[in-house]
Amino acid sequence: MEFLIKNTQPATISTDCLVIPVFENSKLSDTGKALDDAAKGQLISIIKQGDIAGKPGDTLVLSQLGEIKAKRIMLFGAGELNKKLSEDDLIKSFSAVFSTLNKLNLKQVAIALADIHVAGREKTWVVRIAAQLAGTSQYEFNQLKSTKPKTTKSKYKKLTFLAPESTHKTLSQLTQEAAATIKGINVARDLGNLPGNICTPSYLAKQARQLAKKDEAKLKVTVLDEKEMEELGMGSFLSVSKGSKETGKLIVMEYYGGKKGDKPHVLVGKGITFDSGGISIKPGQGMDEMKFDMCGAASVFGALNSIIELKLPINVVGIVAAAENMPSGNASKPGDIVTSMSGQTIEILNTDAEGRLVLCDALTYAERYEPESVVDIATLTGACVVALGSHASGMYSNNDKLAKALQKASDESYDRIWHMPLWDAYQKQLDSNFADMANIGGPEAGSVTAACFLARYTKKYHWAHLDIAGTAWLKGDKKGATGRPVSLLVQYLINQSK
Ligand code: BES
Ligand code: MN
Ligand code: ZN
């Protein structure tokens, strides 16, 4: 989607649809009143008929009125006039706006948001959220349907924000970032939504090579196969991939946008392209959703796409630990003990705790970059879904500055995370009688003990872990990948590049 910023008066802009807020009790803002003047009072009289209450989520589409140049006018509820909206109400109201707009046959749209105020937020943030929601609301995944949904309408591809001149510089920067973020989010959603029989570790490796073509001068892609991983001593990673016919891949994408000596920021993604649980097999109910167990990896691909698009002056390495977790005669068994690349030994008490097994070797591999920071992203535990539901990703870190930087990026992008404890007290749950550690920590605090496991492999650098098990995809009739936390990661890297 293309974003434009203009300071044209709403009444005089020629557009397929002009979008403006209305407030509760049939109130209009000054912008609305000016528009009503151009409509010779028709606007207010329509509102007073009571078809739109003005609450967040309400919308009403009108055809052209009076002297207003726009072909259509869409009113949307924005709560009480001169009262600040909450962030969630803003999102509720924008979601309604964009889903309604997507149903109309439009080429371009203009939206006036100057009268929308959100508690604790700059006005420019409102535009940023609108831009991102407008773009992501047009996402569809029907590449695997033989009968494509028939549509006669075209979804609009141009969105103009009407805003005062003084904000144009900031807004053009923010909307450019939003456009790149939308692309990254949609890359992540596509990869997430693809089924396990198509999106295999080899498929992900191919996508990485494809990505390198976007900017061959800046992006270097290396794919390690199982033999190379064996030479590196990645016994933990291989204990997962060996049960499957699909061979595991460690996919390394190095983006050099910064200065030569700049230490890179490393993103490590869990890329289990299907998690059956292995020999500790999962129950059948909802098992199809375990195709989403590579959404961490997908978010690394998405974020890299965005930063390439933005040409961020920063060095970033994306590492994807891609494997399929399957039961078979070759699969790891409960009780097996393996040696990780770090030299530490692991007793595999449950083959379904496989994410940490592939990630620990990828995290050891990351040491070679002497990274500025390492952030891993993983659909790691069902326990995180129990703790935080679908609203926040769990965040763990061994460094307060990194945790704060992620929290700031999360706040700006509204891709929410919650800081969880990584206390030593939890570590003893991983004790094993037979190896350096077990791969599970018992029924209590499952998301924390999974993070504690990873913490044993990340002592040499500043590290954070995002458990996205609850946020990476939606269930039910909206089942599908969300693209989270691409928005957070891109914002984090933008901030680091400044
Ligand atoms: N990929 C799952 C975690 C998961 C489960 C994410 C459900 C989203 C929804 C992970 O590999 C897993 O199976 N974890 C186990 C760990 C347990 C065996 C300690 C879990 O959470 O049950
Ligand atoms: Mn599992
Ligand atoms: Zn898993």
Coordinates of C-alpha atoms and ligand atoms in Angstrom, one line a residue:
M1 CA 0.0 0.0 0.0
E2 CA 1.2 3.5 -0.8
F3 CA 0.8 6.2 1.8
L4 CA 0.5 9.9 1.0
I5 CA 0.4 12.9 3.3
K6 CA -1.5 16.1 2.3
N7 CA -2.8 19.1 4.1
T8 CA -5.8 19.6 1.7
Q9 CA -9.1 20.6 3.3
P10 CA -11.3 17.5 3.6
A11 CA -14.1 19.1 1.6
T12 CA -11.9 19.8 -1.4
I13 CA -10.0 16.5 -1.7
S14 CA -11.0 14.4 -4.7
T15 CA -10.9 10.8 -3.6
D16 CA -13.1 7.7 -3.8
C17 CA -13.8 7.8 -0.2
L18 CA -13.2 10.4 2.5
V19 CA -13.0 9.0 6.0
I20 CA -13.8 11.2 9.0
P21 CA -14.7 10.7 12.7
V22 CA -18.0 11.4 14.3
F23 CA -18.5 11.5 18.0
E24 CA -21.1 10.3 20.4
N25 CA -24.4 12.3 20.7
S26 CA -24.2 13.4 17.0
K27 CA -21.2 15.6 17.6
L28 CA -18.7 16.7 14.9
S29 CA -15.2 18.1 15.4
D30 CA -14.2 21.4 13.7
T31 CA -13.0 19.4 10.7
G32 CA -16.4 17.7 10.6
K33 CA -18.3 21.0 10.9
A34 CA -16.3 22.5 8.0
L35 CA -17.3 19.4 6.0
D36 CA -20.9 19.8 7.0
D37 CA -20.8 23.4 5.8
A38 CA -19.7 22.2 2.4
A39 CA -22.5 19.6 2.6
K40 CA -24.9 22.4 3.4
G41 CA -25.9 20.8 6.7
Q42 CA -26.8 17.5 5.1
L43 CA -24.0 15.7 7.1
I44 CA -25.3 16.7 10.5
S45 CA -28.9 16.0 9.5
I46 CA -27.9 12.4 8.4
I47 CA -26.0 11.9 11.7
K48 CA -29.0 13.1 13.7
Q49 CA -31.2 10.4 12.0
G50 CA -29.3 8.1 14.4
D51 CA -27.7 5.6 12.1
I52 CA -24.3 6.0 13.7
A53 CA -23.9 6.2 17.4
G54 CA -20.3 7.4 17.3
K55 CA -18.9 4.5 19.4
P56 CA -15.6 2.9 18.4
G57 CA -16.4 0.2 15.9
D58 CA -19.4 2.1 14.3
T59 CA -19.1 3.0 10.6
L60 CA -21.5 4.5 8.1
V61 CA -20.8 5.0 4.4
L62 CA -22.6 7.9 2.6
S63 CA -22.5 8.8 -1.0
Q64 CA -21.4 12.2 -2.2
L65 CA -22.9 15.2 -0.4
G66 CA -23.3 18.9 -1.4
E67 CA -20.1 20.6 -2.4
I68 CA -17.9 17.9 -0.9
K69 CA -15.6 16.7 -3.6
A70 CA -15.1 13.1 -2.4
K71 CA -17.3 10.4 -4.1
R72 CA -18.2 8.8 -0.8
I73 CA -17.9 9.8 2.8
M74 CA -17.3 7.3 5.5
L75 CA -18.1 8.2 9.1
F76 CA -16.5 6.3 11.9
G77 CA -17.3 6.4 15.6
A78 CA -14.5 7.9 17.7
G79 CA -16.1 8.0 21.2
E80 CA -16.9 11.2 23.0
L81 CA -15.8 14.5 21.5
N82 CA -12.7 16.0 23.2
K83 CA -12.2 12.9 25.3
K84 CA -9.2 10.8 24.8
L85 CA -9.6 7.3 23.3
S86 CA -7.8 4.3 24.8
E87 CA -5.4 2.5 22.6
D88 CA -7.7 -0.6 22.4
D89 CA -10.6 1.6 21.4
L90 CA -8.5 3.2 18.7
I91 CA -7.7 -0.2 17.3
K92 CA -11.3 -1.3 17.5
S93 CA -12.4 1.8 15.6
F94 CA -9.7 1.5 12.9
S95 CA -10.3 -2.2 12.5
A96 CA -13.9 -1.4 11.7
V97 CA -12.9 1.4 9.3
F98 CA -10.5 -0.7 7.3
S99 CA -12.6 -3.8 7.1
T100 CA -15.5 -1.7 5.8
L101 CA -13.3 0.1 3.3
N102 CA -12.0 -3.3 2.0
K103 CA -15.5 -4.2 1.1
L104 CA -16.0 -1.2 -1.2
N105 CA -14.8 -0.8 -4.7
L106 CA -12.2 1.9 -4.2
K107 CA -8.9 2.9 -5.8
Q108 CA -7.8 5.5 -3.3
V109 CA -8.9 6.7 0.1
A110 CA -8.3 9.8 2.2
I111 CA -8.6 9.9 6.0
A112 CA -8.7 12.8 8.4
L113 CA -7.3 11.9 11.8
A114 CA -6.3 15.3 13.2
D115 CA -9.2 15.2 15.7
I116 CA -8.4 11.7 17.1
H117 CA -6.6 11.9 20.5
V118 CA -5.3 8.9 22.3
A119 CA -4.3 9.0 25.9
G120 CA -0.5 9.1 26.4
R121 CA 0.2 9.1 22.6
E122 CA 1.4 11.6 20.1
K123 CA -0.9 12.3 17.2
T124 CA 1.6 10.9 14.8
W125 CA 1.3 7.5 16.6
V126 CA -2.4 7.4 15.6
V127 CA -1.4 7.7 11.9
R128 CA 1.3 5.1 12.3
I129 CA -1.2 2.6 13.7
A130 CA -3.8 3.5 11.0
A131 CA -1.2 2.9 8.3
Q132 CA -0.2 -0.5 9.7
L133 CA -3.8 -1.6 10.2
A134 CA -4.8 -0.4 6.7
G135 CA -2.0 -2.4 5.1
T136 CA -2.4 -5.6 7.2
S137 CA -6.2 -5.6 6.9
Q138 CA -5.9 -6.4 3.2
Y139 CA -4.0 -9.6 3.7
E140 CA -5.4 -12.7 2.1
F141 CA -4.1 -16.2 1.9
N142 CA -5.8 -18.1 -0.9
Q143 CA -2.8 -19.3 -2.9
L144 CA -3.8 -22.9 -2.1
K145 CA -7.4 -22.6 -3.1
S146 CA -8.2 -23.9 -6.6
T147 CA -11.3 -21.7 -6.7
K148 CA -10.2 -18.2 -6.0
P149 CA -12.9 -16.0 -4.4
K150 CA -14.6 -14.0 -7.1
T151 CA -14.3 -10.3 -6.7
T152 CA -15.3 -7.5 -9.0
K153 CA -13.9 -4.8 -6.7
S154 CA -10.3 -3.8 -6.4
K155 CA -8.9 -3.1 -3.0
Y156 CA -7.6 0.4 -2.8
K157 CA -3.8 0.7 -2.9
K158 CA -3.4 4.4 -2.0
L159 CA -4.2 5.9 1.4
T160 CA -3.9 9.7 1.9
F161 CA -3.6 11.1 5.4
L162 CA -4.9 14.6 5.8
A163 CA -2.6 16.3 8.3
P164 CA -1.1 19.7 9.1
E165 CA 2.1 20.6 7.3
S166 CA 4.1 20.7 10.5
T167 CA 3.7 16.9 10.9
H168 CA 4.5 15.9 7.3
K169 CA 8.2 15.2 7.9
T170 CA 7.5 12.8 10.8
L171 CA 4.5 11.3 9.1
S172 CA 6.3 10.5 5.9
Q173 CA 9.1 8.8 7.8
L174 CA 6.5 6.8 9.9
T175 CA 4.4 5.8 7.0
Q176 CA 7.5 4.7 5.0
E177 CA 8.4 2.5 8.0
A178 CA 4.9 1.2 8.2
A179 CA 4.8 0.3 4.5
A180 CA 8.0 -1.8 4.9
T181 CA 6.7 -3.3 8.2
I182 CA 3.5 -4.3 6.4
K183 CA 5.5 -6.2 3.8
G184 CA 7.5 -8.0 6.5
I185 CA 4.4 -8.9 8.4
N186 CA 2.8 -10.4 5.3
V187 CA 5.9 -12.4 4.5
A188 CA 5.8 -13.8 8.0
R189 CA 2.1 -14.6 7.7
D190 CA 2.5 -16.3 4.3
L191 CA 5.3 -18.5 5.6
G192 CA 3.3 -19.3 8.8
N193 CA 0.1 -20.2 6.9
L194 CA 1.8 -22.5 4.5
P195 CA 1.3 -26.1 5.6
G196 CA 4.0 -28.4 6.8
N197 CA 4.1 -30.5 3.6
I198 CA 5.0 -27.3 1.6
C199 CA 6.9 -25.2 4.1
T200 CA 9.7 -27.7 5.0
P201 CA 13.2 -26.8 6.3
S202 CA 14.4 -27.0 2.7
Y203 CA 11.6 -24.7 1.6
L204 CA 12.7 -22.1 4.2
A205 CA 16.3 -22.4 3.0
K206 CA 15.1 -21.7 -0.6
Q207 CA 13.2 -18.7 0.7
A208 CA 16.4 -17.4 2.3
R209 CA 18.3 -17.7 -1.0
Q210 CA 15.4 -16.0 -2.7
L211 CA 15.6 -13.1 -0.2
A212 CA 19.4 -12.7 -0.9
K213 CA 18.5 -11.8 -4.5
K214 CA 16.7 -8.7 -3.2
D215 CA 20.0 -7.1 -2.4
E216 CA 23.0 -9.3 -3.2
A217 CA 25.5 -6.7 -2.2
K218 CA 24.2 -6.5 1.3
L219 CA 22.8 -9.9 2.1
K220 CA 24.8 -13.2 2.4
V221 CA 23.0 -16.4 2.9
T222 CA 24.6 -19.7 4.1
V223 CA 22.6 -22.9 4.7
L224 CA 24.2 -25.5 6.9
D225 CA 23.0 -29.1 6.2
E226 CA 23.0 -31.9 8.8
K227 CA 26.5 -33.0 7.9
E228 CA 27.9 -29.6 8.5
M229 CA 25.9 -29.3 11.8
E230 CA 27.4 -32.6 12.8
E231 CA 30.9 -31.3 12.3
L232 CA 30.0 -28.4 14.5
G233 CA 28.8 -30.8 17.2
M234 CA 25.2 -29.7 17.1
G235 CA 24.0 -33.0 18.7
S236 CA 21.0 -31.3 20.3
F237 CA 19.6 -29.8 17.1
L238 CA 20.2 -33.1 15.2
S239 CA 18.4 -35.1 17.9
V240 CA 15.2 -33.3 16.7
S241 CA 15.7 -33.4 13.0
K242 CA 16.8 -37.0 12.8
G243 CA 13.3 -38.4 13.4
S244 CA 12.1 -36.9 10.1
K245 CA 12.6 -37.6 6.4
E246 CA 12.9 -33.8 6.0
T247 CA 16.5 -32.9 6.6
G248 CA 17.1 -30.1 9.1
K249 CA 18.7 -26.8 8.0
L250 CA 20.5 -24.0 9.9
I251 CA 19.8 -21.0 7.8
V252 CA 22.0 -18.0 8.2
M253 CA 21.2 -14.7 6.7
E254 CA 23.8 -11.9 7.2
Y255 CA 22.7 -8.4 6.3
Y256 CA 25.4 -5.8 6.2
G257 CA 23.8 -2.4 6.0
G258 CA 26.0 -0.8 8.6
K259 CA 29.7 -0.1 8.9
K260 CA 32.1 -2.9 8.5
G261 CA 33.2 -3.2 12.1
D262 CA 29.7 -2.7 13.6
K263 CA 28.7 -5.6 15.8
P264 CA 25.5 -7.2 14.5
H265 CA 22.2 -7.6 16.1
V266 CA 21.3 -11.3 15.8
L267 CA 17.7 -12.7 15.5
V268 CA 17.3 -16.4 16.0
G269 CA 14.0 -18.0 15.0
K270 CA 12.5 -21.4 16.0
G271 CA 11.7 -23.0 12.7
I272 CA 9.9 -26.3 13.5
T273 CA 8.0 -26.7 10.3
F274 CA 5.7 -29.2 12.0
D275 CA 5.7 -30.3 15.6
S276 CA 4.0 -33.6 16.1
G277 CA 5.7 -33.9 19.5
G278 CA 7.9 -36.7 18.3
I279 CA 7.8 -39.9 20.3
S280 CA 6.2 -37.9 23.1
I281 CA 3.4 -37.4 20.5
K282 CA 0.8 -34.7 20.9
P283 CA -2.9 -35.4 21.2
G284 CA -4.7 -35.1 17.9
Q285 CA -7.0 -32.2 18.7
G286 CA -5.7 -29.1 17.0
M287 CA -2.5 -30.7 16.0
D288 CA -2.7 -29.0 12.6
E289 CA -1.9 -25.8 14.3
M290 CA 1.6 -27.1 14.9
K291 CA 2.4 -26.1 11.3
F292 CA 2.7 -22.6 13.0
D293 CA 5.6 -23.8 15.1
M294 CA 7.9 -22.0 12.6
C295 CA 6.4 -18.6 13.2
G296 CA 9.5 -17.5 15.1
A297 CA 11.5 -18.3 12.0
A298 CA 8.9 -16.6 9.9
S299 CA 9.2 -13.4 11.9
V300 CA 13.0 -13.4 11.3
F301 CA 12.3 -13.6 7.5
G302 CA 9.7 -10.9 7.8
A303 CA 11.9 -8.5 9.8
L304 CA 14.8 -9.0 7.4
N305 CA 12.5 -8.2 4.5
S306 CA 11.5 -5.0 6.1
I307 CA 15.0 -3.9 7.0
I308 CA 16.2 -4.6 3.5
E309 CA 13.4 -2.6 2.2
L310 CA 14.2 0.3 4.5
K311 CA 18.0 -0.1 3.8
L312 CA 18.6 0.3 7.5
P313 CA 22.2 1.3 8.2
I314 CA 22.8 -1.6 10.7
N315 CA 24.3 -5.1 10.6
V316 CA 21.8 -7.8 11.3
V317 CA 22.2 -11.6 11.3
G318 CA 19.1 -13.8 11.0
I319 CA 19.5 -17.4 12.1
V320 CA 16.7 -19.9 11.5
A321 CA 16.8 -23.3 13.2
A322 CA 14.6 -25.3 10.8
A323 CA 13.6 -28.9 11.4
E324 CA 10.5 -31.1 11.5
N325 CA 9.7 -32.9 14.8
M326 CA 8.4 -36.4 14.0
P327 CA 8.1 -39.8 15.5
S328 CA 9.9 -42.6 13.7
G329 CA 12.3 -45.5 14.1
N330 CA 15.1 -42.8 13.9
A331 CA 13.5 -40.4 16.4
S332 CA 15.0 -39.5 19.8
K333 CA 13.4 -41.3 22.7
P334 CA 12.6 -40.1 26.2
G335 CA 15.7 -40.7 28.3
D336 CA 18.2 -40.2 25.4
I337 CA 21.2 -38.0 26.3
V338 CA 22.7 -35.7 23.7
T339 CA 25.7 -33.3 23.6
S340 CA 25.0 -29.8 22.4
M341 CA 27.5 -27.6 20.5
S342 CA 28.3 -25.9 23.7
G343 CA 29.5 -29.2 25.2
Q344 CA 26.7 -29.3 27.7
T345 CA 24.8 -32.6 27.8
I346 CA 21.0 -32.8 27.8
E347 CA 18.7 -35.6 28.9
I348 CA 15.7 -35.5 26.6
L349 CA 12.8 -36.3 29.0
N350 CA 10.2 -35.2 26.6
T351 CA 10.7 -35.1 22.8
D352 CA 7.9 -32.5 22.6
A353 CA 10.2 -29.9 24.2
E354 CA 12.1 -29.8 20.9
G355 CA 12.2 -26.0 20.4
R356 CA 14.8 -25.4 23.0
L357 CA 16.9 -28.3 21.6
V358 CA 17.2 -26.7 18.2
L359 CA 17.5 -23.2 19.6
C360 CA 20.4 -23.9 22.0
D361 CA 22.7 -25.0 19.2
A362 CA 21.6 -22.0 17.0
L363 CA 22.3 -19.7 20.0
T364 CA 25.8 -21.2 20.5
Y365 CA 26.4 -20.7 16.8
A366 CA 25.5 -17.0 17.2
E367 CA 28.6 -16.5 19.5
R368 CA 30.8 -16.3 16.4
Y369 CA 29.3 -12.9 15.5
E370 CA 30.3 -11.3 18.9
P371 CA 26.9 -9.8 18.7
E372 CA 25.7 -6.5 20.0
S373 CA 22.5 -8.3 21.0
V374 CA 20.7 -11.6 20.4
V375 CA 17.0 -12.0 20.3
D376 CA 15.4 -15.3 19.8
I377 CA 11.8 -15.7 18.8
A378 CA 10.0 -19.0 19.4
T379 CA 6.6 -20.6 19.7
L380 CA 8.2 -22.3 22.7
T381 CA 5.6 -23.3 25.3
G382 CA 1.9 -23.9 25.8
A383 CA 2.6 -22.6 29.3
C384 CA 3.2 -19.1 27.9
V385 CA -0.3 -19.2 26.3
V386 CA -1.7 -20.2 29.7
A387 CA 0.1 -17.3 31.4
L388 CA -0.4 -14.5 28.9
G389 CA -3.0 -15.6 26.4
S390 CA -2.9 -14.1 22.9
H391 CA -2.3 -10.4 23.8
A392 CA 1.3 -10.4 24.9
S393 CA 4.4 -12.3 24.0
G394 CA 6.5 -13.4 27.0
M395 CA 9.9 -11.6 27.1
Y396 CA 12.9 -12.8 29.1
S397 CA 16.4 -11.3 29.1
N398 CA 19.8 -11.5 30.8
N399 CA 20.3 -7.8 30.2
D400 CA 18.2 -4.9 31.5
K401 CA 19.2 -2.5 28.8
L402 CA 18.2 -4.9 26.1
A403 CA 14.9 -5.7 27.9
K404 CA 14.2 -1.9 28.1
A405 CA 15.0 -1.4 24.4
L406 CA 12.6 -4.2 23.5
Q407 CA 9.9 -2.8 25.8
K408 CA 10.3 0.6 24.1
A409 CA 9.9 -0.9 20.7
S410 CA 7.0 -2.9 21.8
D411 CA 5.3 0.2 23.2
E412 CA 5.9 2.1 20.0
S413 CA 4.7 -0.7 17.7
Y414 CA 1.9 -1.8 20.1
D415 CA 3.1 -5.3 19.5
R416 CA 3.0 -6.1 23.1
I417 CA 5.4 -8.1 25.3
W418 CA 5.5 -8.8 29.0
H419 CA 8.7 -9.0 31.0
M420 CA 8.9 -12.4 32.7
P421 CA 11.3 -13.6 35.4
L422 CA 14.5 -15.4 34.6
W423 CA 15.5 -16.1 38.2
D424 CA 18.2 -18.6 39.2
A425 CA 15.7 -20.1 41.6
Y426 CA 13.9 -21.7 38.7
Q427 CA 17.1 -23.3 37.3
K428 CA 17.1 -26.3 39.6
Q429 CA 13.8 -27.5 38.0
L430 CA 16.1 -28.5 35.1
D431 CA 18.3 -30.8 37.2
S432 CA 19.0 -34.3 35.8
N433 CA 20.4 -37.3 37.5
F434 CA 22.2 -38.4 34.3
A435 CA 23.2 -35.3 32.3
D436 CA 24.0 -31.6 32.8
M437 CA 20.4 -30.7 32.4
A438 CA 17.0 -32.1 31.5
N439 CA 15.0 -30.6 28.6
I440 CA 11.9 -30.1 30.7
G441 CA 11.4 -28.4 34.1
G442 CA 8.2 -30.1 35.3
P443 CA 4.6 -28.7 35.4
E444 CA 5.3 -25.4 37.2
A445 CA 6.3 -22.2 35.3
G446 CA 6.8 -24.0 32.0
S447 CA 7.5 -20.9 30.0
V448 CA 10.1 -19.7 32.6
T449 CA 12.0 -23.0 32.8
A450 CA 12.1 -23.1 28.9
A451 CA 13.7 -19.7 29.0
C452 CA 16.0 -20.8 31.8
F453 CA 17.2 -23.7 29.6
L454 CA 18.1 -21.2 26.8
A455 CA 19.8 -18.9 29.3
R456 CA 22.4 -21.7 29.8
Y457 CA 23.5 -21.2 26.2
T458 CA 23.5 -17.4 26.0
K459 CA 25.9 -16.3 28.8
K460 CA 28.4 -14.8 26.4
Y461 CA 26.2 -12.0 25.1
H462 CA 23.2 -9.8 25.8
W463 CA 20.2 -11.9 25.0
A464 CA 16.5 -11.8 25.1
H465 CA 13.9 -14.5 24.4
L466 CA 10.4 -13.9 23.1
D467 CA 7.9 -16.7 23.7
I468 CA 5.3 -16.0 21.0
A469 CA 3.3 -19.2 21.5
G470 CA 0.2 -17.2 22.2
T471 CA 0.6 -14.3 19.8
A472 CA 1.9 -15.9 16.6
W473 CA -1.4 -17.1 15.2
L474 CA -5.1 -16.9 15.8
K475 CA -7.4 -19.8 16.4
G476 CA -11.0 -20.5 15.4
D477 CA -12.6 -19.0 12.3
K478 CA -9.9 -16.4 12.0
K479 CA -7.3 -19.2 12.2
G480 CA -4.1 -17.8 10.6
A481 CA -0.6 -16.4 11.3
T482 CA -0.6 -12.9 12.7
G483 CA 2.9 -11.9 11.7
R484 CA 3.8 -11.0 15.2
P485 CA 6.3 -9.9 16.4
V486 CA 7.7 -8.5 13.1
S487 CA 6.4 -5.1 13.9
L488 CA 8.2 -5.1 17.3
L489 CA 11.4 -6.4 15.8
V490 CA 11.5 -3.9 12.9
Q491 CA 10.9 -1.1 15.4
Y492 CA 13.7 -2.4 17.7
L493 CA 16.1 -2.5 14.8
I494 CA 15.1 1.0 13.5
N495 CA 15.8 2.3 17.0
Q496 CA 19.1 0.5 17.1
S497 CA 20.1 2.0 13.8
K498 CA 19.7 5.6 15.1
Ligands
BES1 N1 5.5 -25.8 19.9 C1 5.2 -26.3 21.3 C2 4.6 -25.2 22.1 C3 3.2 -24.7 21.8 C4 2.2 -25.5 22.2 C5 3.0 -23.5 21.2 C6 0.9 -25.1 22.0 C7 1.7 -23.1 21.0 C8 0.6 -23.9 21.4 C9 6.4 -26.8 22.0 O1 7.3 -27.5 21.2 C10 6.0 -27.8 23.0 O2 5.4 -28.8 22.6 N2 6.2 -27.5 24.2 C11 5.7 -28.3 25.3 C12 6.8 -28.4 26.3 C13 6.6 -29.4 27.4 C14 6.7 -30.8 26.8 C15 7.6 -29.2 28.5 C16 4.4 -27.7 25.8 O3 4.3 -26.5 25.9 O4 3.5 -28.5 26.1
MN2 MN 6.9 -29.5 20.9
ZN3 ZN 7.4 -26.9 19.2

